[in-house]
Amino acid sequence: MPTGHSGPRGFLHRFRLDILVVLVSCCIFLPLVISPPHLMDDVDAVQAQIARNMLQSGDWVTARLDGIAYLEKSPLIYWIMAASFRVFGVYDWAARLPLALVNIALCWITARFAMWGFGRRAGIYSGAILATCIGMFLFTRILIPDAALSLTIVLALWSFLRLIDASEPRRTTWFLALYTSLACGLLLKGLIAAVFPIAMAAIYLLITRELSLRELAKRLHPISGIALVLLIAAPWHILATIRNPPYFDWTMHSGPGEYHGFFWFYFLNEHLFRFLNLRYPRDYNTVPRLWFWLLHFVWLFPWSVTFTAAFRHSYRPISREGKVRLLALIWIGFVLLFFTLSTTQEYYSLPIYPALAMLLGSDLATRERYPRAARLVLSFVLGISLCAIAFLLAYNVHTPVHGDISNALTQNPDMYTLSLGHMSDLTFHSFAYLRLPLALAGCGLLVGIIATLRACRTAAIVAGLAIMMIVFIQAARVALVVFDPYLSSKPLADALTRSEPGILVEGDAYYAFSSVFFYTNKTALLWNGRSNNLEYGSNAPNAAQVFIEDGALKTLWSADQRAYLLVYGTDLPHLKELLSSQPKIVASSGGNYLLTNH
């Protein structure tokens, strides 16, 4: 009988298990590059348009929208998308591709971190949990930098543990990884990208007391590290301050009509005043603090059913496993407490998902059999969900559909503070438009139910739940395609492109029809749109004069020159009263309109 690693077991032993995490992540995130088919209004298209403006203008320092300086965000996410545009052309999928690759890299790095801390099985479980949880899909389907921020935090904290480990042989590699990730984080999301990992590492060292200050300095080389961070991150901050004076303003007040330059807005208004919830303009919502905490059971579903068991392990830093668990616990607690004391937007907690995934994965890796109570809870929840899908399909089996899904939706703005608030817009009739995604979701749930009822071994159930979530998330992606006319104004952009040249006016703030600006690459006058993200930049001395009020719109509309107006359907009664006429409808989509005066 031959010995060694021949045969199937030998192949599995040699196979890089983290490649499985990459494959699962690719199945989740790569389809999102091409679908939903168009960039959504609001943040999605705004981020892409800023990147395009940087590429076309050659100004890689000051972000701009419609000629207005957009000073509140760090630029690295725009640089990455602009680089993608340079390589592939200016397409919506080219804007999405870099962040999809970031999501895949985040899941892979999390898996490698967990393998280092807990072993091979824990690594693949942790990476798969992160890739397939609901929150990871929900908060990365739009072009925001929080997944990239999470990647820099994971890499920084893993590098920190490697550097303080006396047995670590590749100290130069991890030194570069630590300080480069901190610098990139600063260019992605501002000061919290450095504050978070540094504070977590400091708390860890205070608890463990395993190194003296002298030994710590010898292993971390903080002076050289700070120099590397400044070399990477300081140039943009300096240039942005110089190009957007006044240079240093310490006004401790934030209010309408004020302009104090980049330094004041970015460091005081955007960081300090936002933390204190005193920022103006207050262009962000918060959710109740209790919901901010409890909704993590939803965002980590279906893996959150083992939350309690995952937190029962030892956190004593006497082994590598205990050290990683302790750091993960500090990591989770610090971020949640920070935002609990500040502004509680749901996706702000995305940086803790890797830590939660590692705790959940390391717990499952110690179990040959999946916890029976968790199996029963999962079976019940999935069964109820499958019954609900079956009811909706049966209820709408003969329901006709006309036009796009917006015809069957209601609007409930009071719920939009929550990330899933738009689900309150759904009616029973609207599910007739969602037959295919409902059927796909049902198939995925069926796989999960079979896995939890028929299998007992942890590996089999984890595989079944991962397959279930891959199918379920693709069903959600197909549903977003159905919602495309409601979420994106691409049909209005197409109608504008086909129309005769004219002045473009947009009703409300720039974000309302941002996908039109991306797909047409046009600028516009903003009717009653001096608000939210562009309000501060509109007060700069060199700001474009693009904001108009009712009187200017009325004059423009009665002139001989052709004009176009993008408006919400809810604005039509006021518009008819203002203009004392019936505007001509060029196109409508999702309950919104493109109008013209001739």
Short mmCIF file of N, CA and C in Angstrom, two decimals, residues 177-340:
data_model
loop_
_atom_site.label_atom_id
_atom_site.label_comp_id
_atom_site.label_asym_id
_atom_site.label_seq_id
_atom_site.Cartn_x
_atom_site.Cartn_y
_atom_site.Cartn_z
N ALA A 177 3.67 46.09 4.42
CA ALA A 177 2.21 45.87 4.37
C ALA A 177 1.48 46.72 5.40
N LEU A 178 2.03 46.81 6.61
CA LEU A 178 1.38 47.57 7.68
C LEU A 178 1.26 49.04 7.31
N TYR A 179 2.34 49.66 6.98
CA TYR A 179 2.32 51.12 6.80
C TYR A 179 1.77 51.53 5.45
N THR A 180 1.92 50.68 4.45
CA THR A 180 1.28 50.99 3.16
C THR A 180 -0.23 50.90 3.27
N SER A 181 -0.73 49.92 4.01
CA SER A 181 -2.18 49.79 4.19
C SER A 181 -2.74 50.97 4.97
N LEU A 182 -2.00 51.46 5.97
CA LEU A 182 -2.45 52.65 6.71
C LEU A 182 -2.52 53.86 5.78
N ALA A 183 -1.49 54.02 4.94
CA ALA A 183 -1.47 55.16 4.02
C ALA A 183 -2.59 55.08 3.00
N CYS A 184 -2.82 53.89 2.46
CA CYS A 184 -3.91 53.74 1.49
C CYS A 184 -5.26 53.97 2.16
N GLY A 185 -5.40 53.54 3.39
CA GLY A 185 -6.64 53.79 4.12
C GLY A 185 -6.91 55.27 4.29
N LEU A 186 -5.86 56.06 4.58
CA LEU A 186 -6.02 57.50 4.70
C LEU A 186 -6.51 58.11 3.39
N LEU A 187 -6.05 57.57 2.27
CA LEU A 187 -6.45 58.09 0.97
C LEU A 187 -7.79 57.52 0.51
N LEU A 188 -8.35 56.58 1.28
CA LEU A 188 -9.66 56.02 0.96
C LEU A 188 -10.78 56.63 1.78
N LYS A 189 -10.55 56.81 3.08
CA LYS A 189 -11.66 57.15 3.97
C LYS A 189 -11.28 58.17 5.03
N GLY A 190 -10.09 58.71 4.96
CA GLY A 190 -9.73 59.73 5.94
C GLY A 190 -9.10 59.16 7.19
N LEU A 191 -9.17 59.93 8.27
CA LEU A 191 -8.41 59.63 9.48
C LEU A 191 -8.83 58.35 10.17
N ILE A 192 -10.09 57.93 10.04
CA ILE A 192 -10.50 56.72 10.75
C ILE A 192 -9.74 55.50 10.25
N ALA A 193 -9.25 55.54 9.03
CA ALA A 193 -8.51 54.41 8.48
C ALA A 193 -7.22 54.16 9.24
N ALA A 194 -6.65 55.21 9.85
CA ALA A 194 -5.48 55.05 10.69
C ALA A 194 -5.85 54.95 12.16
N VAL A 195 -6.87 55.73 12.57
CA VAL A 195 -7.29 55.72 13.98
C VAL A 195 -7.75 54.34 14.40
N PHE A 196 -8.54 53.68 13.59
CA PHE A 196 -9.09 52.37 13.96
C PHE A 196 -8.00 51.34 14.23
N PRO A 197 -7.14 51.01 13.26
CA PRO A 197 -6.15 49.96 13.54
C PRO A 197 -5.14 50.35 14.61
N ILE A 198 -4.75 51.63 14.67
CA ILE A 198 -3.80 52.04 15.70
C ILE A 198 -4.42 51.93 17.09
N ALA A 199 -5.66 52.37 17.23
CA ALA A 199 -6.34 52.28 18.52
C ALA A 199 -6.55 50.82 18.94
N MET A 200 -6.95 49.98 17.99
CA MET A 200 -7.16 48.56 18.31
C MET A 200 -5.85 47.90 18.73
N ALA A 201 -4.77 48.20 18.01
CA ALA A 201 -3.47 47.63 18.37
C ALA A 201 -3.01 48.13 19.74
N ALA A 202 -3.26 49.41 20.03
CA ALA A 202 -2.86 49.96 21.33
C ALA A 202 -3.63 49.30 22.47
N ILE A 203 -4.93 49.12 22.29
CA ILE A 203 -5.73 48.45 23.32
C ILE A 203 -5.24 47.02 23.52
N TYR A 204 -4.94 46.34 22.42
CA TYR A 204 -4.42 44.97 22.50
C TYR A 204 -3.12 44.92 23.32
N LEU A 205 -2.22 45.85 23.04
CA LEU A 205 -0.94 45.85 23.75
C LEU A 205 -1.11 46.21 25.22
N LEU A 206 -2.05 47.10 25.52
CA LEU A 206 -2.31 47.44 26.92
C LEU A 206 -2.86 46.24 27.70
N ILE A 207 -3.67 45.42 27.03
CA ILE A 207 -4.25 44.25 27.69
C ILE A 207 -3.21 43.15 27.86
N THR A 208 -2.45 42.88 26.81
CA THR A 208 -1.52 41.74 26.85
C THR A 208 -0.22 42.07 27.57
N ARG A 209 0.25 43.30 27.46
CA ARG A 209 1.51 43.72 28.09
C ARG A 209 2.66 42.76 27.75
N GLU A 210 2.69 42.28 26.53
CA GLU A 210 3.70 41.28 26.18
C GLU A 210 5.00 41.89 25.69
N LEU A 211 5.01 43.19 25.40
CA LEU A 211 6.21 43.82 24.88
C LEU A 211 6.48 45.13 25.61
N SER A 212 7.75 45.39 25.87
CA SER A 212 8.14 46.69 26.40
C SER A 212 8.13 47.70 25.26
N LEU A 213 8.15 48.98 25.62
CA LEU A 213 8.16 50.02 24.59
C LEU A 213 9.40 49.91 23.70
N ARG A 214 10.50 49.55 24.30
CA ARG A 214 11.74 49.43 23.53
C ARG A 214 11.64 48.28 22.53
N GLU A 215 11.14 47.14 22.99
CA GLU A 215 11.01 45.99 22.10
C GLU A 215 9.96 46.25 21.03
N LEU A 216 8.89 46.95 21.41
CA LEU A 216 7.84 47.29 20.44
C LEU A 216 8.39 48.18 19.33
N ALA A 217 9.16 49.19 19.72
CA ALA A 217 9.76 50.09 18.73
C ALA A 217 10.72 49.33 17.82
N LYS A 218 11.42 48.37 18.38
CA LYS A 218 12.37 47.58 17.60
C LYS A 218 11.66 46.74 16.55
N ARG A 219 10.47 46.25 16.88
CA ARG A 219 9.75 45.36 15.95
C ARG A 219 8.88 46.14 14.96
N LEU A 220 8.30 47.25 15.38
CA LEU A 220 7.38 48.00 14.50
C LEU A 220 8.06 49.12 13.72
N HIS A 221 9.24 49.58 14.18
CA HIS A 221 9.96 50.68 13.51
C HIS A 221 9.01 51.85 13.20
N PRO A 222 8.40 52.45 14.23
CA PRO A 222 7.35 53.47 13.98
C PRO A 222 7.85 54.72 13.26
N ILE A 223 9.10 55.14 13.50
CA ILE A 223 9.59 56.35 12.84
C ILE A 223 9.67 56.12 11.34
N SER A 224 10.28 55.01 10.93
CA SER A 224 10.36 54.70 9.50
C SER A 224 8.96 54.49 8.92
N GLY A 225 8.08 53.87 9.71
CA GLY A 225 6.72 53.62 9.25
C GLY A 225 5.95 54.91 9.01
N ILE A 226 6.05 55.85 9.95
CA ILE A 226 5.37 57.13 9.80
C ILE A 226 5.90 57.87 8.58
N ALA A 227 7.21 57.79 8.37
CA ALA A 227 7.79 58.43 7.19
C ALA A 227 7.23 57.83 5.90
N LEU A 228 7.04 56.50 5.88
CA LEU A 228 6.47 55.86 4.69
C LEU A 228 5.02 56.28 4.48
N VAL A 229 4.25 56.36 5.58
CA VAL A 229 2.85 56.79 5.48
C VAL A 229 2.77 58.21 4.92
N LEU A 230 3.61 59.10 5.45
CA LEU A 230 3.60 60.49 4.98
C LEU A 230 4.04 60.59 3.52
N LEU A 231 5.00 59.78 3.14
CA LEU A 231 5.47 59.80 1.76
C LEU A 231 4.33 59.45 0.80
N ILE A 232 3.47 58.53 1.20
CA ILE A 232 2.38 58.09 0.33
C ILE A 232 1.16 59.01 0.43
N ALA A 233 0.78 59.36 1.65
CA ALA A 233 -0.51 60.03 1.86
C ALA A 233 -0.43 61.55 1.94
N ALA A 234 0.69 62.08 2.37
CA ALA A 234 0.76 63.54 2.60
C ALA A 234 0.64 64.37 1.33
N PRO A 235 1.24 63.98 0.20
CA PRO A 235 1.19 64.87 -0.97
C PRO A 235 -0.21 65.30 -1.37
N TRP A 236 -1.17 64.37 -1.38
CA TRP A 236 -2.52 64.78 -1.78
C TRP A 236 -3.12 65.76 -0.78
N HIS A 237 -2.95 65.50 0.51
CA HIS A 237 -3.51 66.40 1.53
C HIS A 237 -2.91 67.80 1.40
N ILE A 238 -1.61 67.87 1.14
CA ILE A 238 -0.95 69.18 1.00
C ILE A 238 -1.45 69.91 -0.25
N LEU A 239 -1.49 69.20 -1.37
CA LEU A 239 -1.94 69.83 -2.61
C LEU A 239 -3.40 70.27 -2.52
N ALA A 240 -4.27 69.43 -1.91
CA ALA A 240 -5.67 69.80 -1.78
C ALA A 240 -5.84 71.05 -0.93
N THR A 241 -5.01 71.19 0.11
CA THR A 241 -5.06 72.38 0.96
C THR A 241 -4.60 73.61 0.19
N ILE A 242 -3.52 73.48 -0.57
CA ILE A 242 -2.98 74.62 -1.31
C ILE A 242 -3.94 75.08 -2.41
N ARG A 243 -4.56 74.12 -3.10
CA ARG A 243 -5.41 74.48 -4.23
C ARG A 243 -6.81 74.94 -3.82
N ASN A 244 -7.16 74.76 -2.56
CA ASN A 244 -8.50 75.15 -2.10
C ASN A 244 -8.38 75.97 -0.82
N PRO A 245 -7.83 77.22 -0.92
CA PRO A 245 -7.66 78.06 0.26
C PRO A 245 -9.01 78.56 0.78
N PRO A 246 -9.02 79.15 2.01
CA PRO A 246 -7.87 79.44 2.89
C PRO A 246 -7.21 78.18 3.44
N TYR A 247 -5.91 78.30 3.73
CA TYR A 247 -5.13 77.12 4.05
C TYR A 247 -5.47 76.53 5.42
N PHE A 248 -5.47 77.36 6.44
CA PHE A 248 -5.72 76.85 7.79
C PHE A 248 -6.76 77.72 8.48
N ASP A 249 -7.93 77.20 8.62
CA ASP A 249 -9.02 77.91 9.29
C ASP A 249 -9.49 77.01 10.43
N TRP A 250 -9.58 77.58 11.64
CA TRP A 250 -9.93 76.78 12.82
C TRP A 250 -11.30 77.16 13.37
N THR A 251 -12.16 77.68 12.51
CA THR A 251 -13.51 78.03 12.94
C THR A 251 -14.21 76.80 13.51
N MET A 252 -14.66 76.89 14.75
CA MET A 252 -15.29 75.74 15.41
C MET A 252 -16.81 75.83 15.29
N HIS A 253 -17.26 76.09 14.07
CA HIS A 253 -18.69 76.19 13.83
C HIS A 253 -18.96 75.77 12.39
N SER A 254 -20.05 75.09 12.17
CA SER A 254 -20.41 74.66 10.82
C SER A 254 -21.82 75.12 10.54
N GLY A 255 -21.98 75.95 9.48
CA GLY A 255 -23.30 76.49 9.19
C GLY A 255 -23.48 76.81 7.73
N PRO A 256 -24.68 77.19 7.33
CA PRO A 256 -24.98 77.46 5.92
C PRO A 256 -24.26 78.70 5.41
N GLY A 257 -23.89 78.67 4.12
CA GLY A 257 -23.30 79.83 3.48
C GLY A 257 -21.85 80.08 3.80
N GLU A 258 -21.21 79.21 4.56
CA GLU A 258 -19.83 79.43 4.97
C GLU A 258 -18.88 78.68 4.04
N TYR A 259 -17.70 79.26 3.82
CA TYR A 259 -16.65 78.57 3.08
C TYR A 259 -15.31 78.87 3.74
N HIS A 260 -14.64 77.82 4.19
CA HIS A 260 -13.37 77.98 4.90
C HIS A 260 -12.26 77.16 4.26
N GLY A 261 -12.43 76.74 3.01
CA GLY A 261 -11.38 76.01 2.33
C GLY A 261 -11.42 74.51 2.59
N PHE A 262 -10.48 73.80 1.97
CA PHE A 262 -10.42 72.35 2.08
C PHE A 262 -10.05 71.89 3.48
N PHE A 263 -9.02 72.47 4.05
CA PHE A 263 -8.50 71.99 5.34
C PHE A 263 -9.60 71.99 6.39
N TRP A 264 -10.32 73.09 6.50
CA TRP A 264 -11.38 73.18 7.51
C TRP A 264 -12.47 72.16 7.24
N PHE A 265 -12.93 72.07 5.99
CA PHE A 265 -14.05 71.19 5.69
C PHE A 265 -13.67 69.72 5.88
N TYR A 266 -12.50 69.35 5.40
CA TYR A 266 -12.11 67.95 5.42
C TYR A 266 -11.76 67.47 6.83
N PHE A 267 -10.97 68.24 7.54
CA PHE A 267 -10.49 67.77 8.85
C PHE A 267 -11.44 68.12 9.99
N LEU A 268 -12.04 69.31 9.97
CA LEU A 268 -12.92 69.71 11.07
C LEU A 268 -14.37 69.30 10.79
N ASN A 269 -14.91 69.78 9.68
CA ASN A 269 -16.33 69.54 9.42
C ASN A 269 -16.61 68.06 9.13
N GLU A 270 -15.78 67.47 8.28
CA GLU A 270 -16.04 66.09 7.84
C GLU A 270 -15.62 65.05 8.87
N HIS A 271 -14.64 65.35 9.70
CA HIS A 271 -14.18 64.38 10.69
C HIS A 271 -14.71 64.70 12.09
N LEU A 272 -14.29 65.82 12.63
CA LEU A 272 -14.67 66.14 14.01
C LEU A 272 -16.16 66.41 14.15
N PHE A 273 -16.71 67.32 13.32
CA PHE A 273 -18.11 67.68 13.48
C PHE A 273 -19.04 66.53 13.09
N ARG A 274 -18.64 65.70 12.14
CA ARG A 274 -19.46 64.53 11.80
C ARG A 274 -19.51 63.57 12.99
N PHE A 275 -18.36 63.35 13.65
CA PHE A 275 -18.34 62.47 14.82
C PHE A 275 -19.25 63.00 15.92
N LEU A 276 -19.24 64.33 16.09
CA LEU A 276 -20.08 64.95 17.12
C LEU A 276 -21.52 65.17 16.65
N ASN A 277 -21.81 64.75 15.39
CA ASN A 277 -23.13 64.93 14.78
C ASN A 277 -23.51 66.41 14.69
N LEU A 278 -22.49 67.26 14.44
CA LEU A 278 -22.70 68.70 14.31
C LEU A 278 -22.37 69.19 12.91
N ARG A 279 -22.10 68.27 11.99
CA ARG A 279 -21.67 68.64 10.65
C ARG A 279 -22.80 69.34 9.89
N TYR A 280 -22.43 70.35 9.11
CA TYR A 280 -23.37 70.99 8.18
C TYR A 280 -22.71 71.06 6.81
N PRO A 281 -23.41 70.70 5.75
CA PRO A 281 -24.79 70.23 5.75
C PRO A 281 -24.90 68.79 6.28
N ARG A 282 -25.99 68.52 6.93
CA ARG A 282 -26.20 67.19 7.50
C ARG A 282 -26.85 66.31 6.42
N ASP A 283 -25.99 65.81 5.52
CA ASP A 283 -26.48 65.07 4.36
C ASP A 283 -26.42 63.56 4.57
N TYR A 284 -26.66 63.13 5.78
CA TYR A 284 -26.61 61.70 6.09
C TYR A 284 -27.70 61.38 7.11
N ASN A 285 -28.14 60.15 7.07
CA ASN A 285 -29.15 59.68 8.02
C ASN A 285 -28.51 58.79 9.07
N THR A 286 -29.21 58.57 10.14
CA THR A 286 -28.76 57.62 11.16
C THR A 286 -29.91 56.68 11.47
N VAL A 287 -29.56 55.49 11.91
CA VAL A 287 -30.57 54.54 12.35
C VAL A 287 -30.53 54.49 13.87
N PRO A 288 -31.61 54.09 14.51
CA PRO A 288 -31.58 53.97 15.98
C PRO A 288 -30.46 53.06 16.43
N ARG A 289 -29.83 53.40 17.52
CA ARG A 289 -28.64 52.66 17.97
C ARG A 289 -28.93 51.19 18.24
N LEU A 290 -30.10 50.89 18.76
CA LEU A 290 -30.44 49.50 19.02
C LEU A 290 -30.48 48.71 17.71
N TRP A 291 -31.08 49.31 16.68
CA TRP A 291 -31.12 48.65 15.37
C TRP A 291 -29.73 48.53 14.78
N PHE A 292 -28.89 49.52 15.00
CA PHE A 292 -27.52 49.48 14.50
C PHE A 292 -26.79 48.23 14.99
N TRP A 293 -27.07 47.84 16.22
CA TRP A 293 -26.44 46.64 16.78
C TRP A 293 -27.17 45.37 16.36
N LEU A 294 -28.50 45.34 16.51
CA LEU A 294 -29.24 44.10 16.29
C LEU A 294 -29.27 43.68 14.83
N LEU A 295 -29.21 44.63 13.91
CA LEU A 295 -29.30 44.27 12.50
C LEU A 295 -28.11 43.45 12.02
N HIS A 296 -27.06 43.34 12.83
CA HIS A 296 -25.94 42.50 12.43
C HIS A 296 -26.34 41.02 12.36
N PHE A 297 -27.40 40.65 13.08
CA PHE A 297 -27.91 39.28 12.93
C PHE A 297 -28.46 39.08 11.52
N VAL A 298 -28.98 40.15 10.91
CA VAL A 298 -29.47 40.07 9.53
C VAL A 298 -28.31 40.14 8.56
N TRP A 299 -27.38 41.09 8.78
CA TRP A 299 -26.30 41.29 7.81
C TRP A 299 -25.35 40.08 7.76
N LEU A 300 -25.23 39.33 8.85
CA LEU A 300 -24.35 38.15 8.86
C LEU A 300 -25.12 36.86 8.58
N PHE A 301 -26.41 36.96 8.28
CA PHE A 301 -27.20 35.76 7.98
C PHE A 301 -26.66 35.12 6.70
N PRO A 302 -26.63 33.77 6.61
CA PRO A 302 -27.18 32.76 7.51
C PRO A 302 -26.21 32.28 8.58
N TRP A 303 -25.09 32.94 8.70
CA TRP A 303 -24.04 32.46 9.61
C TRP A 303 -24.23 32.98 11.04
N SER A 304 -25.06 33.98 11.22
CA SER A 304 -25.22 34.60 12.53
C SER A 304 -25.94 33.70 13.53
N VAL A 305 -26.50 32.58 13.09
CA VAL A 305 -27.20 31.69 14.03
C VAL A 305 -26.24 31.05 15.02
N THR A 306 -24.93 31.08 14.73
CA THR A 306 -23.95 30.52 15.68
C THR A 306 -23.18 31.63 16.40
N PHE A 307 -23.73 32.84 16.42
CA PHE A 307 -23.07 33.95 17.10
C PHE A 307 -22.68 33.60 18.53
N THR A 308 -23.64 33.11 19.30
CA THR A 308 -23.41 32.87 20.73
C THR A 308 -22.26 31.90 20.94
N ALA A 309 -22.27 30.80 20.19
CA ALA A 309 -21.21 29.80 20.33
C ALA A 309 -19.85 30.36 19.92
N ALA A 310 -19.84 31.22 18.91
CA ALA A 310 -18.57 31.74 18.40
C ALA A 310 -17.85 32.60 19.42
N PHE A 311 -18.58 33.22 20.34
CA PHE A 311 -17.96 34.11 21.32
C PHE A 311 -17.62 33.40 22.63
N ARG A 312 -17.77 32.09 22.69
CA ARG A 312 -17.53 31.35 23.93
C ARG A 312 -16.11 30.82 24.05
N HIS A 313 -15.27 31.03 23.08
CA HIS A 313 -13.92 30.48 23.11
C HIS A 313 -13.01 31.34 23.97
N SER A 314 -11.82 30.81 24.22
CA SER A 314 -10.85 31.52 25.06
C SER A 314 -10.24 32.70 24.31
N TYR A 315 -10.05 33.80 25.04
CA TYR A 315 -9.41 34.98 24.47
C TYR A 315 -8.08 35.27 25.17
N ARG A 316 -7.56 34.29 25.91
CA ARG A 316 -6.29 34.48 26.59
C ARG A 316 -5.16 34.48 25.56
N PRO A 317 -4.31 35.49 25.57
CA PRO A 317 -3.27 35.61 24.53
C PRO A 317 -2.05 34.74 24.81
N ILE A 318 -2.29 33.46 25.09
CA ILE A 318 -1.18 32.54 25.36
C ILE A 318 -0.87 31.67 24.16
N SER A 319 -1.68 31.79 23.13
CA SER A 319 -1.46 31.06 21.89
C SER A 319 -1.83 31.98 20.74
N ARG A 320 -1.46 31.57 19.53
CA ARG A 320 -1.80 32.38 18.37
C ARG A 320 -3.31 32.51 18.24
N GLU A 321 -4.05 31.41 18.48
CA GLU A 321 -5.51 31.45 18.38
C GLU A 321 -6.09 32.45 19.36
N GLY A 322 -5.61 32.44 20.60
CA GLY A 322 -6.12 33.37 21.60
C GLY A 322 -5.80 34.81 21.26
N LYS A 323 -4.63 35.05 20.69
CA LYS A 323 -4.25 36.41 20.33
C LYS A 323 -5.14 36.95 19.21
N VAL A 324 -5.39 36.12 18.19
CA VAL A 324 -6.24 36.58 17.09
C VAL A 324 -7.66 36.81 17.59
N ARG A 325 -8.16 35.91 18.44
CA ARG A 325 -9.52 36.10 18.97
C ARG A 325 -9.62 37.38 19.80
N LEU A 326 -8.61 37.63 20.62
CA LEU A 326 -8.63 38.84 21.45
C LEU A 326 -8.62 40.08 20.57
N LEU A 327 -7.75 40.10 19.56
CA LEU A 327 -7.70 41.26 18.68
C LEU A 327 -9.02 41.43 17.92
N ALA A 328 -9.62 40.31 17.49
CA ALA A 328 -10.91 40.39 16.78
C ALA A 328 -11.99 40.96 17.69
N LEU A 329 -11.98 40.56 18.95
CA LEU A 329 -12.98 41.08 19.90
C LEU A 329 -12.80 42.57 20.12
N ILE A 330 -11.56 43.02 20.29
CA ILE A 330 -11.28 44.46 20.42
C ILE A 330 -11.71 45.20 19.17
N TRP A 331 -11.40 44.63 18.04
CA TRP A 331 -11.73 45.16 16.72
C TRP A 331 -13.23 45.42 16.61
N ILE A 332 -14.03 44.42 16.92
CA ILE A 332 -15.49 44.53 16.82
C ILE A 332 -16.01 45.56 17.82
N GLY A 333 -15.58 45.45 19.06
CA GLY A 333 -16.08 46.34 20.11
C GLY A 333 -15.73 47.78 19.87
N PHE A 334 -14.51 48.06 19.41
CA PHE A 334 -14.08 49.45 19.22
C PHE A 334 -14.89 50.11 18.11
N VAL A 335 -15.03 49.45 16.98
CA VAL A 335 -15.75 50.06 15.85
C VAL A 335 -17.21 50.30 16.21
N LEU A 336 -17.86 49.30 16.82
CA LEU A 336 -19.27 49.47 17.18
C LEU A 336 -19.46 50.58 18.20
N LEU A 337 -18.57 50.63 19.20
CA LEU A 337 -18.69 51.68 20.21
C LEU A 337 -18.43 53.05 19.60
N PHE A 338 -17.44 53.15 18.70
CA PHE A 338 -17.11 54.42 18.06
C PHE A 338 -18.32 54.98 17.33
N PHE A 339 -18.97 54.16 16.53
CA PHE A 339 -20.09 54.67 15.76
C PHE A 339 -21.36 54.77 16.60
N THR A 340 -21.46 54.00 17.66
CA THR A 340 -22.60 54.18 18.57
C THR A 340 -22.57 55.55 19.21
#
